[in-house]
Structure formats: C-alpha cells, structure tokens
Amino acid sequence: MSAIAGIVDLAGSRPVPSDALRRMSGAMLHRGQQETFFECPGLTIVERGHRERRENGNSDSAVVCALDGQIYNSEELRTELDLVREDVSIHDDQVIVRLWKGHGKACLDRLRGQFALALWDKRTRQLVLARDHFGVCPLHWTRQGDWLLFASEIKALLASGMVMPRVDLRGLHHVWTFFGVPGPVTCFEGVSALLPGHYLEVKPGDTRQPAQIHDIAYWQMNFPDQGDEVNSRKEIELVNEYEAILLRAIEQRLCGQPPTVAYSSGGLDSSLLVSMATRLRGGPLDSFTFRVPHPHLDETSRTADVAGHVGNRPEVVELTGCDLVETFPALVQAAESPVIDVSAAALLRLAERVHQRGHRAVLTGEGADELQAGYPWFRIQARLDRLDRLTHLPLSRPGFRAYVRLVHSGTLPWSFVNRSHQAVGGRNAWLLAYMLMATTKHRFFSRETIEALGDHLPLDDLQLDHAGLARWHPLNRSIYLGARVHLPGLHLAARGDRAAGRSGIETRYPFLDRELFDFLAPLDPSWKLRGLEDKYLQRRLTNRWLPRSVTAGHKKLLHAPLDAYHRAAPPAWAEQLLSPESLRRAGYFDPRPCNTGARQSTRCETASAACLSKWAWSASYRHSSGISSSSIHHSRMLRKRIGGPGASSRGRDDVSTANRRFRLWPLVEKPSRPRCAALLPDGELAPT
C-alpha cells in the first residue's frame, strides 16, 4: 500500500507551497509511513509507502518517478533492459525510468500490474500522470488557477487548503445511476479522476506560451467485431490455457512480506484463488471472510467446504447491522463519495481484521464477474433475448418499459432510457440494473435537484468507445460497460482500495490481469455465457480445483443484506439526519418518501446515500481541508439546469453554476452520539 501526491506550477518555476504538500501527504498517512520527496523548480512530488528510499529517489537525475502499486513484469523488463547485472537494488520505479528513456510514453502499455505513477522528465519539463489498465490504483487531479495538484485520494487534495470542497451534482447523479463514481467526474466540483488506461500529459507554460494539459488513452478494452470472435478451439485447450494464465497471475501477486492472504466469500472466484494460491505456496493460505446474520446470505458453510478442501482455517469476522451502520461514517470518509453498497462497510471491517493480524496485502476475486458475465442481469438479458427470438417480436424493451412504469409509477422519463440505449450502442445487460437504480432518484430527489439535473445523462460523462460499442456483440458490449463502470466506480473504489487502504491493506486482483483479459476478450461469447450458465469456461476450470458443493449454483448479488442497518434499531443520529427538517435544509431530497410510506430497506439505502453523503462530507472534509463551514457555498434553491447532449456552451457552463448552489450542508446542530462526531476535530457536526 502506497500513495503519491504533488503540486506543479503551470505558469513557470515558482516555489511549491511546501506546507500544502506536507498536509496532502499527511492526509494519506494510512497508506504508508515512509515519505520521499522529489523537488524540482516549479514541482514537488511526494511518494508515501512502507519501504525506505534513497533521499533523491531515482538513480537517473534527468527523470524522476513516484509510484503507487506494483509492476508484476518488472523482472522481465529488467532482463530486457540489461539491468540484472548492475550491482544495485533496482526497484519498479527505476525500471519505469529506464523504460521511459528508451520508449517514452509507449512504455506505459508495456507495464503489467496495478499502478498509479507520476513521472517528471526534466529534459522536456514534462509531467506524466498515469493509471493502470483497469483502474486498481486511484489517481485524482485538479487545476486551481496556475497550479495543478494530484493525489491518490481526494482527501489529500482538500488537505492542501488550495481546493474548495464543493459538490458536483453530476457525481451524485452517477451514484444514483451506477452505484458509484466511475470517473472522470467525481462528487467534488473541479476534481477529476484519471481514467483507467489513461495518462495526463502536463507541460507547464512560461512567458511565451500557456500550459498544456492533455488526457490521453494509452490502452482501451477492445473486442472483435460481432461475428469475428474465436470459436474454433477445443474446450480442453482453452481450459488449459486459462489455468496457466491464472496461475501466473496469482503467483505474481503472492509476492512480498508479510505473506499475502485472501478474502474467501465461499463464491466461485475467491474459492478458486484460495485453492490455486495454496498449491502455489505449498501450504495453507490464511483467508478471511465475514458473516452478517441473514437467512439467505450466509455463505460461511461454502467457505468451510473450501477450507476443508485446501486445508486452511478461515477467520470469520462476525458483524451485525449495528456494526455496519456504525462503520458507515468512516466508510464514506474513506470512499470520498456516497456509498449505497452495504457490503463495502463489511469489507472495511474485514480489512481492519487483516491489518490486526499483521498482513499488508490480500487477494480478492473482483473482476471475474465483470469480464465473464457473472451477474444476474446477464442471465435476465439472455432470457429477454430468447423471448424476442422465440416470438420473432421485439417484446423485451416494451416489457421492460411496462415493468418500470408499473413499479415506479412512470417517474423515469422514457427518453432517459432511450438515450441510455443509444449511448451504449444498443441493448446492454447492465442497463437493466442501472435504469432501475435511476428510478429511485425521481422518488427521493427534491424537485430542485431534479430541475437542476435536467436532461443530464450520466453515460455521456464516461468517454465510452462508441465506435467499438457499435461493432461488438451485445454480450461484449455488456462486459465492456461493467468493466468500465462497475469496477472503477464501486468494486475497486469503495469496496476495494478505499475500504482496504484505510487500514493500510493493498488489494490484489488476479482476474484483472492484462494477459487474462487478452485471452478472454477474443473468445466467442458462448465461452462466457452459454444458455443461462455464466462464466462457462471458468466453471470448467473450477471443476478441477474445487468440490461440487462450491462450483454449483449462481452468484448472489450481495453477501451483506441491504436492510442490515435495520436489523438493529437505527442510531439516534441517523434518525435525526433523516428528519424532515434536516432533509429540507440540505435541499437534495424530498422528506416525504424518506420518512413515510417507504419500506425500511429503501429508507436504509436512502439514509446511507442522502445523510452520509451530506453530513459525512461536511464533517470529514471540513476537517481534512481546514476550511470552515461558513466558507462553503450554499443556496437553498437551484435555478440553473445542467446541459445535456448538444447543449450550448452556456448550458454546459450552468453545470458549474448549479453545483455552486449546493453546499456541503451541515444537517444537524448538535450530535446525538459522540461516536459519529469523531470525524471532527472539535467533536461537533459542522455547526452553521
């Protein structure tokens, strides 16, 4: 676990505010104890991690590199660069420097691993910020006048004192559509997430020319055109190759001390990793799981089956609904956005236990479901497609429209659904989930918020590959959208890096291996979803490694119940934050459905998103940035609309205007429970 941050003068070579950078580094103390500073005229970068480095960082003074993460093919690159004969310890960042000198920006696509890096080339006065192919390691940036700031976490940007924490309504709209914030839009106005597979090229200006900032993709997911997929190979050949690639990916991620451990949910993916890792290590692998009391979501019996098969003893963290709700303030602070997925709170507690046991890295199975059609909506879409084929009529879309109107009283404009289908190139399994999530905003958002959002379509913010979407098979379109949205927006963020990083734990993802993606992407869709059997090829592989009790059945959506908060009495502070007065003061939500006529589980989801997105930001980010609540912009009403596709430049400018009319509003005058006020230095809930 590590982090990077930095400040660059875009106007020349002014001294960087050292106090601001030290505050930025201090805000990420949980990601590592050691600090290394790289100082050049007009630029300072800090790398924070667990290993000590020489004071000047890299051995090549012409190019310096700060790195968060690991390069898994560094040994191969060392051999290619003839570095193995040098009598020095060559770290990953130094390999990148040597590779940069020979290949420039083309070196980025040759890196295999999970990383975010900042590279400064003194010869050309050029800064390059880059992020790994799938977005495992986070990286954010913002321009503030003639200064550009970047950091692994947004809280570090706010800690600088140079960035005002203002809400970006587009980010909130993303949460209520995608269950998370996939980037580049964030929930903070003016702060962008660098996209997976992208680099930011920054050339500071001078008296002769202005600064130049370019966001460029060095890699994008790609699939064959529909009909050109590979379907000529035998099943045994494919399973053997899949097995060899996955074993290599796991072996690369088992490196380091203390030994890497694993999350084991009892599901297909994590169980396969545990079994393979145990074989590679030559002995039992420590594994961790959690259990929340629920009649249908307790999978510890399957975890026990895996443990018996491989000979280890998993550690089970027992959690209650009360534990999860008390964890939520810390989770929202860590995630830097509203969080609706209850299991993210459980994973944060699980990472705490891993840390308590003295570990620093954990294997986890995220990515398998996104890349191999493992979610329920893939099977639902398959059934709808079958209906269309059997009847020779396009019944699936009208049927979905009727369902939405019946269940949600027609509140979601059908134009929103039509534009969404157009944005992703046609039918897409993920839209089944995203459109149903989108209907909740029309139930709970205030009239002012709905008016401010106008015809804003979150999919338009994602910079999707529209040319590819038009050519690919519908299943590959769905795989692409899930990997582009669900992975960086939720699984690798609130459920991954942020939840684990708060305890200094690094999450590692063997299924998000570039070689594995390159193997799976060209295959015919039937190797991923055959009939209603998801992850077809992987299931053939797991039959070699796991007992039938584990390989049978389909994935469950969550292994923490959505209504876990209300299996215990809601704490007083949550009730207070959901009060009509508090919700009216915030301005985002309609108090009526939040407090009357709503099911408890729905109200729970609203509480987690509405209250904590407002109150926890007011508390934790006021604390981290040192900005008083009186300086945060506020207005009770919104009068500007967010421009949609084809809007005028004036309409697009209204996005910023609308955002400024909301502030991170302190919802209550006094805390009900001191535990939830612990995020503030003075123990108060951001008094007005």
XYZ file of N, CA, C and O in Angstrom, residues 539-614:
304
model
N -16.028 -22.094 -15.028
C -16.651 -23.213 -14.308
C -16.021 -24.544 -14.716
O -15.890 -25.451 -13.886
N -15.614 -24.662 -15.992
C -14.911 -25.882 -16.390
C -13.571 -25.994 -15.654
O -13.142 -27.093 -15.272
N -12.935 -24.845 -15.449
C -11.662 -24.844 -14.739
C -11.844 -25.155 -13.252
O -11.078 -25.934 -12.666
N -12.853 -24.569 -12.641
C -13.037 -24.783 -11.197
C -13.375 -26.235 -10.883
O -13.121 -26.701 -9.770
N -13.938 -26.960 -11.833
C -14.212 -28.381 -11.597
C -12.935 -29.164 -11.312
O -12.979 -30.227 -10.684
N -11.792 -28.637 -11.770
C -10.512 -29.289 -11.499
C -9.998 -28.982 -10.088
O -9.175 -29.732 -9.561
N -10.441 -27.860 -9.532
C -9.801 -27.346 -8.325
C -10.702 -27.353 -7.087
O -10.193 -27.229 -5.962
N -12.015 -27.442 -7.270
C -12.930 -27.256 -6.146
C -13.967 -28.370 -6.087
O -14.313 -28.964 -7.115
N -14.516 -28.600 -4.899
C -15.578 -29.607 -4.765
C -16.884 -29.120 -5.381
O -17.111 -27.919 -5.542
N -17.759 -30.042 -5.705
C -19.034 -29.729 -6.342
C -19.884 -28.811 -5.480
O -20.634 -27.977 -6.000
N -19.782 -28.901 -4.174
C -20.589 -28.060 -3.283
C -20.289 -26.576 -3.459
O -21.109 -25.720 -3.118
N -19.121 -26.266 -4.004
C -18.741 -24.867 -4.233
C -19.041 -24.444 -5.667
O -19.483 -23.320 -5.913
N -18.833 -25.334 -6.627
C -18.972 -24.942 -8.036
C -20.417 -24.851 -8.501
O -20.703 -24.192 -9.500
N -21.337 -25.486 -7.784
C -22.746 -25.447 -8.191
C -23.366 -24.108 -7.820
O -22.976 -23.460 -6.859
N -24.365 -23.697 -8.593
C -25.140 -22.501 -8.258
C -24.607 -21.258 -8.926
O -23.567 -21.256 -9.584
N -25.354 -20.171 -8.757
C -25.023 -18.889 -9.366
C -24.605 -17.904 -8.295
O -24.848 -18.086 -7.101
N -24.013 -16.814 -8.760
C -23.568 -15.745 -7.878
C -24.757 -15.061 -7.214
O -25.781 -14.815 -7.834
N -24.593 -14.759 -5.904
C -25.570 -13.925 -5.211
C -25.131 -12.473 -5.318
O -23.935 -12.163 -5.310
N -26.114 -11.592 -5.398
C -25.816 -10.194 -5.676
C -24.949 -9.568 -4.607
O -23.989 -8.875 -4.885
N -25.279 -9.805 -3.341
C -24.504 -9.258 -2.230
C -24.406 -10.307 -1.139
O -25.308 -11.119 -0.974
N -23.326 -10.272 -0.392
C -23.285 -11.128 0.771
C -23.343 -10.316 2.056
O -22.885 -10.714 3.095
N -23.902 -9.097 1.961
C -24.320 -8.329 3.127
C -25.698 -7.775 2.785
O -25.891 -7.186 1.725
N -26.707 -7.980 3.624
C -28.079 -7.612 3.257
C -28.268 -6.107 3.171
O -27.700 -5.340 3.957
N -29.086 -5.677 2.206
C -29.341 -4.255 2.032
C -30.035 -3.637 3.240
O -29.913 -2.450 3.490
N -30.792 -4.437 3.993
C -31.504 -3.892 5.145
C -30.781 -4.213 6.449
O -31.379 -4.220 7.512
N -29.473 -4.436 6.368
C -28.720 -4.809 7.571
C -28.792 -3.727 8.640
O -28.751 -4.018 9.831
N -28.907 -2.473 8.232
C -28.949 -1.386 9.204
C -30.145 -1.515 10.137
O -30.097 -1.133 11.296
N -31.244 -2.020 9.604
C -32.476 -2.026 10.372
C -32.773 -3.367 11.015
O -33.865 -3.590 11.514
N -31.789 -4.246 11.007
C -31.932 -5.450 11.816
C -31.623 -5.133 13.267
O -31.875 -5.928 14.146
N -31.023 -3.979 13.487
C -30.889 -3.403 14.826
C -31.558 -2.043 14.786
O -31.811 -1.485 13.717
N -31.876 -1.492 15.938
C -32.535 -0.185 15.980
C -31.625 0.870 15.369
O -30.432 0.935 15.695
N -32.129 1.709 14.458
C -31.302 2.762 13.866
C -30.785 3.695 14.950
O -31.519 4.043 15.881
N -29.524 4.104 14.883
C -28.991 5.015 15.900
C -29.689 6.364 15.843
O -30.232 6.765 14.806
N -29.616 7.065 16.942
C -30.333 8.344 17.052
C -29.857 9.346 16.011
O -30.648 10.125 15.474
N -28.535 9.335 15.722
C -28.040 10.322 14.771
C -28.608 10.091 13.374
O -28.849 11.039 12.633
N -28.832 8.813 12.994
C -29.410 8.544 11.676
C -30.850 9.029 11.605
O -31.286 9.585 10.594
N -31.607 8.801 12.671
C -32.979 9.295 12.710
C -33.012 10.816 12.605
O -33.857 11.397 11.924
N -32.072 11.464 13.294
C -32.047 12.921 13.264
C -31.686 13.436 11.876
O -32.268 14.406 11.382
N -30.747 12.771 11.227
C -30.334 13.214 9.909
C -31.407 12.980 8.859
O -31.441 13.640 7.827
N -32.303 12.011 9.118
C -33.392 11.741 8.197
C -34.645 12.543 8.516
O -35.664 12.372 7.860
N -34.567 13.386 9.500
C -35.756 14.158 9.866
C -36.132 15.105 8.728
O -35.270 15.552 7.966
N -37.417 15.418 8.589
C -37.828 16.329 7.512
C -37.087 17.660 7.542
O -36.716 18.184 6.491
N -36.854 18.186 8.739
C -36.158 19.473 8.833
C -34.745 19.381 8.267
O -34.304 20.249 7.505
N -34.021 18.314 8.637
C -32.654 18.157 8.148
C -32.623 17.992 6.635
O -31.781 18.584 5.950
N -33.533 17.192 6.099
C -33.551 16.960 4.658
C -33.934 18.221 3.889
O -33.401 18.495 2.813
N -34.852 19.008 4.444
C -35.217 20.260 3.781
C -34.047 21.234 3.785
O -33.814 21.949 2.810
N -33.301 21.280 4.901
C -32.168 22.188 4.978
C -31.103 21.816 3.961
O -30.464 22.681 3.368
N -30.891 20.523 3.775
C -29.883 20.085 2.810
C -30.301 20.435 1.391
O -29.481 20.820 0.568
N -31.594 20.266 1.077
C -32.105 20.649 -0.228
C -32.051 19.588 -1.299
O -32.622 19.769 -2.363
N -31.390 18.481 -1.049
C -31.233 17.467 -2.080
C -32.435 16.543 -2.201
O -32.741 16.067 -3.285
N -33.096 16.242 -1.071
C -34.052 15.158 -1.044
C -35.425 15.623 -0.592
O -35.565 16.569 0.175
N -36.436 14.920 -1.096
C -37.811 15.156 -0.696
C -38.048 14.435 0.626
O -37.930 13.206 0.688
N -38.378 15.138 1.695
C -38.523 14.483 3.007
C -39.658 13.463 3.053
O -39.599 12.521 3.842
N -40.687 13.599 2.209
C -41.873 12.740 2.352
C -41.584 11.268 2.098
O -41.869 10.437 2.970
N -41.000 10.866 0.958
C -40.741 9.430 0.776
C -39.649 8.897 1.686
O -39.571 7.702 1.930
N -38.797 9.783 2.190
C -37.737 9.329 3.090
C -38.275 8.962 4.459
O -37.626 8.237 5.212
N -39.474 9.456 4.809
C -39.975 9.248 6.164
C -41.354 8.629 6.230
O -41.792 8.234 7.296
N -42.049 8.559 5.092
C -43.384 7.963 5.119
C -43.576 7.078 3.911
O -43.120 7.392 2.808
N -44.219 5.964 4.117
C -44.619 5.104 3.015
C -43.498 4.365 2.334
O -43.694 3.737 1.316
N -42.294 4.435 2.885
C -41.167 3.725 2.281
C -40.843 2.491 3.089
O -40.937 2.494 4.301
N -40.463 1.453 2.403
C -40.041 0.256 3.105
C -38.780 0.561 3.896
O -37.976 1.405 3.528
N -38.579 -0.188 4.942
C -37.428 0.061 5.790
C -36.126 -0.082 5.019
O -35.200 0.680 5.199
N -36.033 -1.089 4.144
C -34.786 -1.300 3.416
C -34.515 -0.146 2.457
O -33.385 0.283 2.298
N -35.570 0.369 1.796
C -35.395 1.503 0.905
C -34.965 2.727 1.690
O -34.102 3.487 1.268
N -35.584 2.917 2.844
C -35.221 4.048 3.678
C -33.771 3.933 4.142
O -33.058 4.925 4.258
N -33.350 2.704 4.380
C -31.962 2.457 4.765
C -31.013 2.900 3.663
O -30.024 3.591 3.917
N -31.311 2.513 2.414
C -30.447 2.911 1.312
C -30.433 4.431 1.170
O -29.393 5.022 0.887
N -31.587 5.048 1.344
C -31.653 6.494 1.255
C -30.817 7.136 2.345
O -30.106 8.130 2.108
N -30.895 6.573 3.558
C -30.109 7.120 4.662
C -28.624 7.054 4.366
O -27.884 8.014 4.563
N -28.181 5.917 3.860
C -26.751 5.757 3.604
C -26.257 6.735 2.555
O -25.145 7.246 2.647
N -27.068 6.986 1.539
C -26.649 7.876 0.465
C -26.930 9.331 0.791
O -26.056 10.183 0.661
N -28.162 9.625 1.219
C -28.556 11.014 1.432
C -27.873 11.620 2.645
O -27.191 12.635 2.542
N -28.029 10.999 3.797
C -27.488 11.579 5.022
C -25.975 11.585 5.026
O -25.348 12.609 5.272
N -25.397 10.437 4.753
C -23.960 10.360 4.897
C -23.245 11.112 3.791
O -22.146 11.614 4.002
N -23.829 11.199 2.609
C -23.193 11.994 1.564
C -23.139 13.461 1.949
O -22.207 14.166 1.569
N -24.122 13.906 2.714
C -24.146 15.301 3.144
C -23.381 15.514 4.443
O -22.452 16.300 4.522
